[in-house]
PDB file of N, CA, C and O in Angstrom:
ATOM      1  N   ALA A   1     -14.263  32.439  13.555  1.00 63.00           N
ATOM      2  CA  ALA A   1     -14.463  30.997  13.360  1.00 63.00           C
ATOM      3  C   ALA A   1     -13.195  30.261  13.770  1.00 63.00           C
ATOM      4  O   ALA A   1     -12.093  30.777  13.573  1.00 63.00           O
ATOM      5  N   PRO A   2     -13.340  29.070  14.301  1.00 80.00           N
ATOM      6  CA  PRO A   2     -12.149  28.326  14.749  1.00 80.00           C
ATOM      7  C   PRO A   2     -11.313  27.843  13.570  1.00 80.00           C
ATOM      8  O   PRO A   2     -11.845  27.562  12.504  1.00 80.00           O
ATOM      9  N   ALA A   3     -10.028  27.771  13.801  1.00 91.00           N
ATOM     10  CA  ALA A   3      -9.126  27.243  12.773  1.00 91.00           C
ATOM     11  C   ALA A   3      -9.024  25.731  12.945  1.00 91.00           C
ATOM     12  O   ALA A   3      -9.159  25.215  14.052  1.00 91.00           O
ATOM     13  N   GLU A   4      -8.805  25.048  11.849  1.00 94.00           N
ATOM     14  CA  GLU A   4      -8.561  23.604  11.879  1.00 94.00           C
ATOM     15  C   GLU A   4      -7.069  23.390  11.669  1.00 94.00           C
ATOM     16  O   GLU A   4      -6.410  24.186  10.990  1.00 94.00           O
ATOM     17  N   SER A   5      -6.524  22.319  12.237  1.00 96.00           N
ATOM     18  CA  SER A   5      -5.100  22.066  12.032  1.00 96.00           C
ATOM     19  C   SER A   5      -4.854  20.593  11.743  1.00 96.00           C
ATOM     20  O   SER A   5      -5.600  19.718  12.191  1.00 96.00           O
ATOM     21  N   VAL A   6      -3.815  20.356  10.948  1.00 97.00           N
ATOM     22  CA  VAL A   6      -3.385  19.010  10.595  1.00 97.00           C
ATOM     23  C   VAL A   6      -1.882  18.957  10.811  1.00 97.00           C
ATOM     24  O   VAL A   6      -1.153  19.818  10.318  1.00 97.00           O
ATOM     25  N   THR A   7      -1.405  17.964  11.546  1.00 98.00           N
ATOM     26  CA  THR A   7       0.029  17.744  11.709  1.00 98.00           C
ATOM     27  C   THR A   7       0.406  16.524  10.885  1.00 98.00           C
ATOM     28  O   THR A   7      -0.232  15.472  11.003  1.00 98.00           O
ATOM     29  N   VAL A   8       1.424  16.687  10.041  1.00 98.00           N
ATOM     30  CA  VAL A   8       1.876  15.631   9.146  1.00 98.00           C
ATOM     31  C   VAL A   8       3.274  15.200   9.576  1.00 98.00           C
ATOM     32  O   VAL A   8       4.135  16.040   9.850  1.00 98.00           O
ATOM     33  N   ALA A   9       3.490  13.892   9.656  1.00 98.00           N
ATOM     34  CA  ALA A   9       4.823  13.334   9.917  1.00 98.00           C
ATOM     35  C   ALA A   9       5.349  12.768   8.602  1.00 98.00           C
ATOM     36  O   ALA A   9       4.572  12.245   7.795  1.00 98.00           O
ATOM     37  N   PHE A  10       6.653  12.882   8.378  1.00 97.00           N
ATOM     38  CA  PHE A  10       7.215  12.421   7.116  1.00 97.00           C
ATOM     39  C   PHE A  10       8.710  12.176   7.261  1.00 97.00           C
ATOM     40  O   PHE A  10       9.320  12.541   8.262  1.00 97.00           O
ATOM     41  N   THR A  11       9.271  11.525   6.241  1.00 96.00           N
ATOM     42  CA  THR A  11      10.707  11.277   6.171  1.00 96.00           C
ATOM     43  C   THR A  11      11.274  12.060   5.002  1.00 96.00           C
ATOM     44  O   THR A  11      10.647  12.132   3.942  1.00 96.00           O
ATOM     45  N   ILE A  12      12.436  12.662   5.205  1.00 95.00           N
ATOM     46  CA  ILE A  12      13.153  13.343   4.124  1.00 95.00           C
ATOM     47  C   ILE A  12      14.250  12.396   3.643  1.00 95.00           C
ATOM     48  O   ILE A  12      15.086  11.960   4.431  1.00 95.00           O
ATOM     49  N   THR A  13      14.226  12.065   2.351  1.00 95.00           N
ATOM     50  CA  THR A  13      15.220  11.148   1.795  1.00 95.00           C
ATOM     51  C   THR A  13      16.578  11.833   1.674  1.00 95.00           C
ATOM     52  O   THR A  13      16.665  13.063   1.738  1.00 95.00           O
ATOM     53  N   PRO A  14      17.644  11.055   1.455  1.00 94.00           N
ATOM     54  CA  PRO A  14      18.953  11.677   1.232  1.00 94.00           C
ATOM     55  C   PRO A  14      18.949  12.625   0.030  1.00 94.00           C
ATOM     56  O   PRO A  14      19.761  13.541  -0.041  1.00 94.00           O
ATOM     57  N   GLU A  15      18.022  12.438  -0.910  1.00 93.00           N
ATOM     58  CA  GLU A  15      17.926  13.328  -2.071  1.00 93.00           C
ATOM     59  C   GLU A  15      17.125  14.598  -1.773  1.00 93.00           C
ATOM     60  O   GLU A  15      17.028  15.471  -2.626  1.00 93.00           O
ATOM     61  N   GLY A  16      16.499  14.662  -0.594  1.00 94.00           N
ATOM     62  CA  GLY A  16      15.763  15.861  -0.219  1.00 94.00           C
ATOM     63  C   GLY A  16      14.275  15.822  -0.542  1.00 94.00           C
ATOM     64  O   GLY A  16      13.599  16.835  -0.410  1.00 94.00           O
ATOM     65  N   THR A  17      13.764  14.659  -0.969  1.00 95.00           N
ATOM     66  CA  THR A  17      12.335  14.553  -1.250  1.00 95.00           C
ATOM     67  C   THR A  17      11.611  13.989  -0.024  1.00 95.00           C
ATOM     68  O   THR A  17      12.224  13.417   0.878  1.00 95.00           O
ATOM     69  N   VAL A  18      10.300  14.154  -0.016  1.00 97.00           N
ATOM     70  CA  VAL A  18       9.473  13.699   1.102  1.00 97.00           C
ATOM     71  C   VAL A  18       8.858  12.347   0.758  1.00 97.00           C
ATOM     72  O   VAL A  18       8.313  12.158  -0.331  1.00 97.00           O
ATOM     73  N   VAL A  19       8.963  11.399   1.691  1.00 97.00           N
ATOM     74  CA  VAL A  19       8.331  10.082   1.545  1.00 97.00           C
ATOM     75  C   VAL A  19       7.675   9.694   2.867  1.00 97.00           C
ATOM     76  O   VAL A  19       7.907  10.340   3.896  1.00 97.00           O
ATOM     77  N   SER A  20       6.859   8.667   2.825  1.00 97.00           N
ATOM     78  CA  SER A  20       6.219   8.105   4.029  1.00 97.00           C
ATOM     79  C   SER A  20       5.428   9.153   4.803  1.00 97.00           C
ATOM     80  O   SER A  20       5.391   9.129   6.031  1.00 97.00           O
ATOM     81  N   GLU A  21       4.781  10.061   4.078  1.00 97.00           N
ATOM     82  CA  GLU A  21       4.010  11.092   4.759  1.00 97.00           C
ATOM     83  C   GLU A  21       2.721  10.486   5.305  1.00 97.00           C
ATOM     84  O   GLU A  21       2.134   9.605   4.699  1.00 97.00           O
ATOM     85  N   ARG A  22       2.350  10.929   6.499  1.00 98.00           N
ATOM     86  CA  ARG A  22       1.119  10.438   7.123  1.00 98.00           C
ATOM     87  C   ARG A  22       0.602  11.510   8.071  1.00 98.00           C
ATOM     88  O   ARG A  22       1.356  12.359   8.547  1.00 98.00           O
ATOM     89  N   VAL A  23      -0.687  11.441   8.334  1.00 98.00           N
ATOM     90  CA  VAL A  23      -1.296  12.393   9.259  1.00 98.00           C
ATOM     91  C   VAL A  23      -1.002  11.934  10.685  1.00 98.00           C
ATOM     92  O   VAL A  23      -1.320  10.798  11.056  1.00 98.00           O
ATOM     93  N   ALA A  24      -0.362  12.786  11.466  1.00 98.00           N
ATOM     94  CA  ALA A  24      -0.063  12.467  12.862  1.00 98.00           C
ATOM     95  C   ALA A  24      -1.222  12.864  13.763  1.00 98.00           C
ATOM     96  O   ALA A  24      -1.550  12.171  14.717  1.00 98.00           O
ATOM     97  N   SER A  25      -1.866  14.000  13.453  1.00 97.00           N
ATOM     98  CA  SER A  25      -3.047  14.425  14.199  1.00 97.00           C
ATOM     99  C   SER A  25      -3.839  15.385  13.329  1.00 97.00           C
ATOM    100  O   SER A  25      -3.294  16.029  12.441  1.00 97.00           O
ATOM    101  N   THR A  26      -5.141  15.448  13.580  1.00 97.00           N
ATOM    102  CA  THR A  26      -6.000  16.307  12.777  1.00 97.00           C
ATOM    103  C   THR A  26      -7.208  16.730  13.597  1.00 97.00           C
ATOM    104  O   THR A  26      -7.650  15.981  14.477  1.00 97.00           O
ATOM    105  N   THR A  27      -7.691  17.936  13.344  1.00 96.00           N
ATOM    106  CA  THR A  27      -8.929  18.380  13.986  1.00 96.00           C
ATOM    107  C   THR A  27     -10.107  18.229  13.032  1.00 96.00           C
ATOM    108  O   THR A  27     -11.251  18.330  13.448  1.00 96.00           O
ATOM    109  N   ASN A  28      -9.809  18.016  11.728  1.00 95.00           N
ATOM    110  CA  ASN A  28     -10.876  17.850  10.747  1.00 95.00           C
ATOM    111  C   ASN A  28     -10.305  17.088   9.559  1.00 95.00           C
ATOM    112  O   ASN A  28      -9.492  17.615   8.805  1.00 95.00           O
ATOM    113  N   ALA A  29     -10.741  15.845   9.384  1.00 96.00           N
ATOM    114  CA  ALA A  29     -10.182  14.970   8.340  1.00 96.00           C
ATOM    115  C   ALA A  29     -10.385  15.524   6.932  1.00 96.00           C
ATOM    116  O   ALA A  29      -9.703  15.103   6.010  1.00 96.00           O
ATOM    117  N   CYS A  30     -11.293  16.478   6.773  1.00 94.00           N
ATOM    118  CA  CYS A  30     -11.510  17.079   5.449  1.00 94.00           C
ATOM    119  C   CYS A  30     -10.234  17.743   4.923  1.00 94.00           C
ATOM    120  O   CYS A  30     -10.053  17.869   3.714  1.00 94.00           O
ATOM    121  N   PHE A  31      -9.345  18.160   5.811  1.00 95.00           N
ATOM    122  CA  PHE A  31      -8.147  18.883   5.404  1.00 95.00           C
ATOM    123  C   PHE A  31      -6.917  17.980   5.287  1.00 95.00           C
ATOM    124  O   PHE A  31      -5.851  18.430   4.867  1.00 95.00           O
ATOM    125  N   ASP A  32      -7.051  16.698   5.640  1.00 97.00           N
ATOM    126  CA  ASP A  32      -5.896  15.799   5.638  1.00 97.00           C
ATOM    127  C   ASP A  32      -5.235  15.698   4.268  1.00 97.00           C
ATOM    128  O   ASP A  32      -4.028  15.802   4.132  1.00 97.00           O
ATOM    129  N   ARG A  33      -6.051  15.487   3.227  1.00 96.00           N
ATOM    130  CA  ARG A  33      -5.509  15.292   1.881  1.00 96.00           C
ATOM    131  C   ARG A  33      -4.743  16.540   1.423  1.00 96.00           C
ATOM    132  O   ARG A  33      -3.668  16.430   0.835  1.00 96.00           O
ATOM    133  N   ALA A  34      -5.269  17.722   1.688  1.00 95.00           N
ATOM    134  CA  ALA A  34      -4.595  18.962   1.278  1.00 95.00           C
ATOM    135  C   ALA A  34      -3.234  19.083   1.951  1.00 95.00           C
ATOM    136  O   ALA A  34      -2.246  19.472   1.324  1.00 95.00           O
ATOM    137  N   ALA A  35      -3.172  18.739   3.234  1.00 96.00           N
ATOM    138  CA  ALA A  35      -1.898  18.827   3.959  1.00 96.00           C
ATOM    139  C   ALA A  35      -0.896  17.811   3.417  1.00 96.00           C
ATOM    140  O   ALA A  35       0.277  18.133   3.217  1.00 96.00           O
ATOM    141  N   LEU A  36      -1.344  16.583   3.158  1.00 97.00           N
ATOM    142  CA  LEU A  36      -0.447  15.556   2.624  1.00 97.00           C
ATOM    143  C   LEU A  36       0.044  15.937   1.224  1.00 97.00           C
ATOM    144  O   LEU A  36       1.225  15.765   0.909  1.00 97.00           O
ATOM    145  N   ASN A  37      -0.843  16.469   0.405  1.00 96.00           N
ATOM    146  CA  ASN A  37      -0.437  16.884  -0.949  1.00 96.00           C
ATOM    147  C   ASN A  37       0.577  18.014  -0.891  1.00 96.00           C
ATOM    148  O   ASN A  37       1.521  18.053  -1.690  1.00 96.00           O
ATOM    149  N   ALA A  38       0.407  18.936   0.043  1.00 96.00           N
ATOM    150  CA  ALA A  38       1.343  20.060   0.166  1.00 96.00           C
ATOM    151  C   ALA A  38       2.736  19.569   0.556  1.00 96.00           C
ATOM    152  O   ALA A  38       3.736  19.952  -0.053  1.00 96.00           O
ATOM    153  N   VAL A  39       2.805  18.711   1.564  1.00 97.00           N
ATOM    154  CA  VAL A  39       4.119  18.277   2.058  1.00 97.00           C
ATOM    155  C   VAL A  39       4.847  17.409   1.026  1.00 97.00           C
ATOM    156  O   VAL A  39       6.071  17.424   0.950  1.00 97.00           O
ATOM    157  N   LYS A  40       4.118  16.691   0.197  1.00 96.00           N
ATOM    158  CA  LYS A  40       4.759  15.871  -0.842  1.00 96.00           C
ATOM    159  C   LYS A  40       5.518  16.714  -1.856  1.00 96.00           C
ATOM    160  O   LYS A  40       6.454  16.234  -2.482  1.00 96.00           O
ATOM    161  N   ARG A  41       5.120  17.983  -2.036  1.00 96.00           N
ATOM    162  CA  ARG A  41       5.786  18.854  -3.017  1.00 96.00           C
ATOM    163  C   ARG A  41       7.022  19.544  -2.440  1.00 96.00           C
ATOM    164  O   ARG A  41       7.762  20.182  -3.184  1.00 96.00           O
ATOM    165  N   TRP A  42       7.223  19.473  -1.154  1.00 96.00           N
ATOM    166  CA  TRP A  42       8.363  20.148  -0.540  1.00 96.00           C
ATOM    167  C   TRP A  42       9.669  19.484  -0.934  1.00 96.00           C
ATOM    168  O   TRP A  42       9.735  18.281  -1.148  1.00 96.00           O
ATOM    169  N   ARG A  43      10.723  20.291  -0.989  1.00 95.00           N
ATOM    170  CA  ARG A  43      12.067  19.776  -1.238  1.00 95.00           C
ATOM    171  C   ARG A  43      12.988  20.360  -0.181  1.00 95.00           C
ATOM    172  O   ARG A  43      12.870  21.523   0.184  1.00 95.00           O
ATOM    173  N   PHE A  44      13.924  19.539   0.278  1.00 93.00           N
ATOM    174  CA  PHE A  44      14.853  19.947   1.328  1.00 93.00           C
ATOM    175  C   PHE A  44      16.281  19.740   0.866  1.00 93.00           C
ATOM    176  O   PHE A  44      16.548  18.897   0.012  1.00 93.00           O
ATOM    177  N   SER A  45      17.191  20.489   1.456  1.00 89.00           N
ATOM    178  CA  SER A  45      18.605  20.190   1.262  1.00 89.00           C
ATOM    179  C   SER A  45      18.891  18.921   2.044  1.00 89.00           C
ATOM    180  O   SER A  45      18.424  18.767   3.171  1.00 89.00           O
ATOM    181  N   PRO A  46      19.641  17.998   1.457  1.00 78.00           N
ATOM    182  CA  PRO A  46      19.913  16.741   2.171  1.00 78.00           C
ATOM    183  C   PRO A  46      20.634  16.996   3.488  1.00 78.00           C
ATOM    184  O   PRO A  46      21.474  17.879   3.591  1.00 78.00           O
ATOM    185  N   ARG A  47      20.272  16.221   4.489  1.00 78.00           N
ATOM    186  CA  ARG A  47      20.953  16.285   5.783  1.00 78.00           C
ATOM    187  C   ARG A  47      22.225  15.455   5.643  1.00 78.00           C
ATOM    188  O   ARG A  47      22.164  14.308   5.198  1.00 78.00           O
ATOM    189  N   THR A  48      23.358  16.022   5.976  1.00 88.00           N
ATOM    190  CA  THR A  48      24.605  15.271   5.836  1.00 88.00           C
ATOM    191  C   THR A  48      25.197  14.958   7.205  1.00 88.00           C
ATOM    192  O   THR A  48      25.152  15.780   8.124  1.00 88.00           O
ATOM    193  N   ILE A  49      25.695  13.745   7.308  1.00 86.00           N
ATOM    194  CA  ILE A  49      26.406  13.309   8.513  1.00 86.00           C
ATOM    195  C   ILE A  49      27.752  12.769   8.040  1.00 86.00           C
ATOM    196  O   ILE A  49      27.801  11.880   7.188  1.00 86.00           O
ATOM    197  N   ASP A  50      28.819  13.336   8.546  1.00 92.00           N
ATOM    198  CA  ASP A  50      30.175  12.981   8.105  1.00 92.00           C
ATOM    199  C   ASP A  50      30.311  13.112   6.592  1.00 92.00           C
ATOM    200  O   ASP A  50      30.941  12.281   5.934  1.00 92.00           O
ATOM    201  N   GLY A  51      29.667  14.118   6.013  1.00 89.00           N
ATOM    202  CA  GLY A  51      29.803  14.395   4.591  1.00 89.00           C
ATOM    203  C   GLY A  51      28.921  13.567   3.679  1.00 89.00           C
ATOM    204  O   GLY A  51      28.933  13.757   2.474  1.00 89.00           O
ATOM    205  N   ALA A  52      28.155  12.617   4.232  1.00 91.00           N
ATOM    206  CA  ALA A  52      27.296  11.766   3.403  1.00 91.00           C
ATOM    207  C   ALA A  52      25.830  12.108   3.645  1.00 91.00           C
ATOM    208  O   ALA A  52      25.427  12.319   4.786  1.00 91.00           O
ATOM    209  N   PRO A  53      25.033  12.177   2.567  1.00 90.00           N
ATOM    210  CA  PRO A  53      23.605  12.460   2.746  1.00 90.00           C
ATOM    211  C   PRO A  53      22.924  11.343   3.529  1.00 90.00           C
ATOM    212  O   PRO A  53      23.214  10.168   3.318  1.00 90.00           O
ATOM    213  N   ARG A  54      22.043  11.723   4.430  1.00 92.00           N
ATOM    214  CA  ARG A  54      21.316  10.752   5.255  1.00 92.00           C
ATOM    215  C   ARG A  54      19.835  11.127   5.284  1.00 92.00           C
ATOM    216  O   ARG A  54      19.494  12.303   5.202  1.00 92.00           O
ATOM    217  N   PRO A  55      18.964  10.138   5.451  1.00 93.00           N
ATOM    218  CA  PRO A  55      17.546  10.459   5.614  1.00 93.00           C
ATOM    219  C   PRO A  55      17.290  11.115   6.964  1.00 93.00           C
ATOM    220  O   PRO A  55      18.066  10.934   7.907  1.00 93.00           O
ATOM    221  N   ALA A  56      16.226  11.883   7.036  1.00 93.00           N
ATOM    222  CA  ALA A  56      15.785  12.487   8.297  1.00 93.00           C
ATOM    223  C   ALA A  56      14.392  11.922   8.582  1.00 93.00           C
ATOM    224  O   ALA A  56      13.435  12.224   7.867  1.00 93.00           O
ATOM    225  N   PHE A  57      14.294  11.089   9.590  1.00 95.00           N
ATOM    226  CA  PHE A  57      13.039  10.396   9.899  1.00 95.00           C
ATOM    227  C   PHE A  57      12.166  11.204  10.852  1.00 95.00           C
ATOM    228  O   PHE A  57      12.662  12.013  11.636  1.00 95.00           O
ATOM    229  N   GLU A  58      10.861  10.941  10.784  1.00 94.00           N
ATOM    230  CA  GLU A  58       9.876  11.498  11.725  1.00 94.00           C
ATOM    231  C   GLU A  58       9.956  13.013  11.865  1.00 94.00           C
ATOM    232  O   GLU A  58       9.936  13.550  12.961  1.00 94.00           O
ATOM    233  N   GLN A  59      10.073  13.686  10.735  1.00 96.00           N
ATOM    234  CA  GLN A  59       9.954  15.141  10.730  1.00 96.00           C
ATOM    235  C   GLN A  59       8.464  15.461  10.843  1.00 96.00           C
ATOM    236  O   GLN A  59       7.622  14.657  10.453  1.00 96.00           O
ATOM    237  N   GLN A  60       8.137  16.630  11.378  1.00 97.00           N
ATOM    238  CA  GLN A  60       6.728  16.998  11.476  1.00 97.00           C
ATOM    239  C   GLN A  60       6.507  18.427  11.031  1.00 97.00           C
ATOM    240  O   GLN A  60       7.379  19.280  11.192  1.00 97.00           O
ATOM    241  N   ALA A  61       5.340  18.654  10.453  1.00 96.00           N
ATOM    242  CA  ALA A  61       4.920  19.995  10.060  1.00 96.00           C
ATOM    243  C   ALA A  61       3.443  20.116  10.383  1.00 96.00           C
ATOM    244  O   ALA A  61       2.685  19.160  10.223  1.00 96.00           O
ATOM    245  N   SER A  62       3.047  21.283  10.859  1.00 97.00           N
ATOM    246  CA  SER A  62       1.635  21.526  11.161  1.00 97.00           C
ATOM    247  C   SER A  62       1.076  22.567  10.199  1.00 97.00           C
ATOM    248  O   SER A  62       1.738  23.559   9.896  1.00 97.00           O
ATOM    249  N   PHE A  63      -0.119  22.285   9.713  1.00 95.00           N
ATOM    250  CA  PHE A  63      -0.828  23.191   8.820  1.00 95.00           C
ATOM    251  C   PHE A  63      -2.051  23.704   9.538  1.00 95.00           C
ATOM    252  O   PHE A  63      -2.756  22.936  10.195  1.00 95.00           O
ATOM    253  N   THR A  64      -2.303  25.000   9.437  1.00 95.00           N
ATOM    254  CA  THR A  64      -3.502  25.587  10.029  1.00 95.00           C
ATOM    255  C   THR A  64      -4.385  26.109   8.912  1.00 95.00           C
ATOM    256  O   THR A  64      -3.916  26.817   8.011  1.00 95.00           O
ATOM    257  N   PHE A  65      -5.637  25.713   8.942  1.00 92.00           N
ATOM    258  CA  PHE A  65      -6.604  26.142   7.934  1.00 92.00           C
ATOM    259  C   PHE A  65      -7.600  27.064   8.618  1.00 92.00           C
ATOM    260  O   PHE A  65      -8.330  26.640   9.510  1.00 92.00           O
ATOM    261  N   GLU A  66      -7.575  28.328   8.217  1.00 89.00           N
ATOM    262  CA  GLU A  66      -8.489  29.315   8.796  1.00 89.00           C
ATOM    263  C   GLU A  66      -9.799  29.305   8.029  1.00 89.00           C
ATOM    264  O   GLU A  66      -9.798  29.325   6.796  1.00 89.00           O
ATOM    265  N   ARG A  67     -10.872  29.275   8.735  1.00 78.00           N
ATOM    266  CA  ARG A  67     -12.171  29.341   8.066  1.00 78.00           C
ATOM    267  C   ARG A  67     -12.547  30.808   7.838  1.00 78.00           C
ATOM    268  O   ARG A  67     -12.343  31.636   8.722  1.00 78.00           O
ATOM    269  N   PRO A  68     -13.093  31.131   6.655  1.00 78.00           N
ATOM    270  CA  PRO A  68     -13.463  32.526   6.381  1.00 78.00           C
ATOM    271  C   PRO A  68     -14.630  32.968   7.239  1.00 78.00           C
ATOM    272  O   PRO A  68     -15.393  32.180   7.735  1.00 78.00           O
TER     273      PRO A  68
END
């Protein structure tokens, strides 16, 4: 069976949390909410520039959902 995929774009705050998450592309909208909920729980080490934490804009992650 074909796999479905969802690509999510998001921003990582200086604190390492995910904000402004949105679906960048999807093959099946049924999976959009699951992908957005997953990425909201992620935590990152802050990106530092010259020793100061900075946001990281327009990061992307792709999720693949395999059908049984």
